[in-house]
Amino acid sequence: MDSASDKSESEKREDHAHASSTVHSYDVDVGAQLIAETDRSLTPQEASQLRAKIDWHIMPLMCIMYLITFMDKTTLGEAAVLGILEDAHLTTNQYDWLGTIFYLSYLVFQYPQNLALQRFPVGKWMSINIFLWAVVLLCHTACKSFGSLLAVRFLLGMCEGAITPGFMIVTSMFYTHAEQTKRVGYWFLMNGFAVIILGFISYGLLHTDTASFMPWQWLMIITGIITLITSVLFWFLFPDSPTTAWFLTPGERVAAIRRIQVNQSGVENKHFKKEQFLETIKDPKTWLMAFFAGSANIVNSLTNQRQLIVAQFGFNDIQTTLLGCVDGGVEILTIWLGVVLASQASIGRSYAGVLMYIPAILGSILVSALPFSNKIGLLFSYWISIFAIAPFTIFLGWVSSITSGHTKRITTNGIVLCSYAIGNAVSQFMWKAQYQPRNHVPWAVITSCNFAAGIALVVLRFILASENAKRERETPDDQHDAVYILDESGVERKVDKAFLDLTDKENRDFRYVL
């Protein structure tokens, strides 16, 4: 009997050796070690309380930071009515180039920035870029020529390349897929508040009269100082990941990681994996997402052009500046509506984006079709066209929910945001002086691109839904069900599949959010 028992134990050990594997912590998610040390699950009440604590500590910082960065980025548009064109002797083409060079720089440095976000602590790397951003913004005040403004706008684009991908990574670290769309919406709609705040600042500056400083220079000084102060606060208060968040106790850090286990995508892995990079560039959905990002952001050229467009409708500088505040209000409402619709299971991300494109396309058609004497009708049509901003916001929250594997995620973010930069850069050149004041050609391009972006969303949803259905029919995959790592005491501990840093293609339990 004892011999049979010994043989049985021996067979068990042999079976374990064949069916399991031990991996290095280098290969797995940073949360694997923490999650392997406990199998305690969270109650719904505990999960809710923890989410509220995370919200309280990171969402205000993300919202304030995104507000400030967008406010800084759009200072060029406000400066157009604060004297920069005359003071720096800029032609229409040169002004367009100042908008384009920002996004060309963003494009060039986007993937290096994503690699840095993987390699270094996310919060600290963003803080450094925000600090440099503030310094560059302050340097704008010394620029009185096209060449010098071109240089500082280039540097500004380089620094901005860390912000949006950094926020996307942090949002995916702390929140479940179901929560991410609304959280991205919350920090992205700060763009609207930035437009409103900047509008009131510009209105006040229009009434300043200083001999040595133009109003547009004061705008750069004010926004630069605010950004500088914020960057310091960001360095000390913003967390790098749930595994090191200063406001969470050791137990809460484990719970925070356990809470997002449902994502099947882990927290992060600090090591670049070539195989995940290659999978990303071979994945058709990567390029469909890139196409959407590029076409969806043609409308974003309005960021720098909106003040000039409204002025051409027949409004003076003061009226144009104050009406710009309404732009911000419309943006807030449309983004909020978009993410609420996207969070409804019966609608989802794709259909919510399409619903927002319908009024946007109508508005862009009316801006071009209405008589130019009907300036109120043109103004309201322009405001309706702003609905086109919401789908990209929804999409940013969607990208992280349909991509897994940290190298694949940062590569996807890089490709998508490079395409975003291309769309923004090329769109600046369609606002040529020869098309003014009606701008039929730019509005036709915006209408066409909005339509194409809507189609891309529908196609993407079809691809993901088909893949989900295929996985439901498959035999359960147990290839990664018995993987172990050595804990600090040298004991083997099992790692859940969600924290093996598998890609969405490798992990057959991964389901794409629709």
mmCIF file of N, CA, C and O in Angstrom, residues 66 116 144 149 154 208 216 219 254 268 281 287 331 393:
data_model
loop_
_atom_site.group_PDB
_atom_site.id
_atom_site.type_symbol
_atom_site.label_atom_id
_atom_site.label_comp_id
_atom_site.label_asym_id
_atom_site.label_seq_id
_atom_site.Cartn_x
_atom_site.Cartn_y
_atom_site.Cartn_z
ATOM 1 N N TYR A 66 -4.916 67.325 -17.815
ATOM 2 C CA TYR A 66 -5.362 67.326 -19.209
ATOM 3 C C TYR A 66 -5.961 68.671 -19.592
ATOM 4 O O TYR A 66 -5.806 69.133 -20.729
ATOM 5 N N ALA A 116 9.543 54.992 -23.671
ATOM 6 C CA ALA A 116 9.979 55.556 -22.389
ATOM 7 C C ALA A 116 8.926 55.327 -21.308
ATOM 8 O O ALA A 116 9.264 55.053 -20.149
ATOM 9 N N LYS A 144 9.467 86.403 -31.788
ATOM 10 C CA LYS A 144 8.825 87.439 -32.597
ATOM 11 C C LYS A 144 8.988 87.179 -34.097
ATOM 12 O O LYS A 144 8.840 88.079 -34.899
ATOM 13 N N LEU A 149 9.130 80.816 -33.508
ATOM 14 C CA LEU A 149 7.871 80.189 -33.102
ATOM 15 C C LEU A 149 7.795 78.750 -33.584
ATOM 16 O O LEU A 149 7.274 77.880 -32.886
ATOM 17 N N PHE A 154 7.685 73.036 -32.161
ATOM 18 C CA PHE A 154 8.253 71.708 -32.363
ATOM 19 C C PHE A 154 8.568 71.047 -31.016
ATOM 20 O O PHE A 154 8.242 69.888 -30.786
ATOM 21 N N THR A 208 -6.071 94.529 -21.952
ATOM 22 C CA THR A 208 -4.800 94.983 -21.378
ATOM 23 C C THR A 208 -4.084 95.903 -22.360
ATOM 24 O O THR A 208 -4.243 95.787 -23.563
ATOM 25 N N TRP A 216 -0.971 88.411 -26.409
ATOM 26 C CA TRP A 216 -0.674 86.998 -26.650
ATOM 27 C C TRP A 216 0.539 86.544 -25.819
ATOM 28 O O TRP A 216 0.625 85.373 -25.420
ATOM 29 N N LEU A 219 -0.623 85.817 -22.367
ATOM 30 C CA LEU A 219 -1.306 84.522 -22.376
ATOM 31 C C LEU A 219 -0.306 83.382 -22.167
ATOM 32 O O LEU A 219 -0.551 82.458 -21.382
ATOM 33 N N VAL A 254 -2.637 45.040 -3.504
ATOM 34 C CA VAL A 254 -2.993 43.697 -3.974
ATOM 35 C C VAL A 254 -4.448 43.682 -4.440
ATOM 36 O O VAL A 254 -4.782 43.138 -5.493
ATOM 37 N N GLU A 268 1.309 46.041 -16.049
ATOM 38 C CA GLU A 268 2.356 46.458 -16.983
ATOM 39 C C GLU A 268 3.533 45.500 -16.898
ATOM 40 O O GLU A 268 3.666 44.721 -15.959
ATOM 41 N N ILE A 281 2.137 44.780 -35.363
ATOM 42 C CA ILE A 281 2.178 45.327 -36.727
ATOM 43 C C ILE A 281 1.573 44.370 -37.755
ATOM 44 O O ILE A 281 1.238 44.783 -38.872
ATOM 45 N N TRP A 287 -4.196 48.477 -37.796
ATOM 46 C CA TRP A 287 -4.189 49.443 -38.891
ATOM 47 C C TRP A 287 -5.578 50.011 -39.156
ATOM 48 O O TRP A 287 -5.712 51.139 -39.643
ATOM 49 N N GLU A 331 -18.416 71.058 -26.395
ATOM 50 C CA GLU A 331 -17.492 69.926 -26.343
ATOM 51 C C GLU A 331 -17.717 69.103 -25.079
ATOM 52 O O GLU A 331 -17.715 67.865 -25.124
ATOM 53 N N THR A 393 -12.800 60.367 -28.444
ATOM 54 C CA THR A 393 -12.721 60.202 -26.987
ATOM 55 C C THR A 393 -13.164 58.802 -26.591
ATOM 56 O O THR A 393 -12.512 58.124 -25.787
#
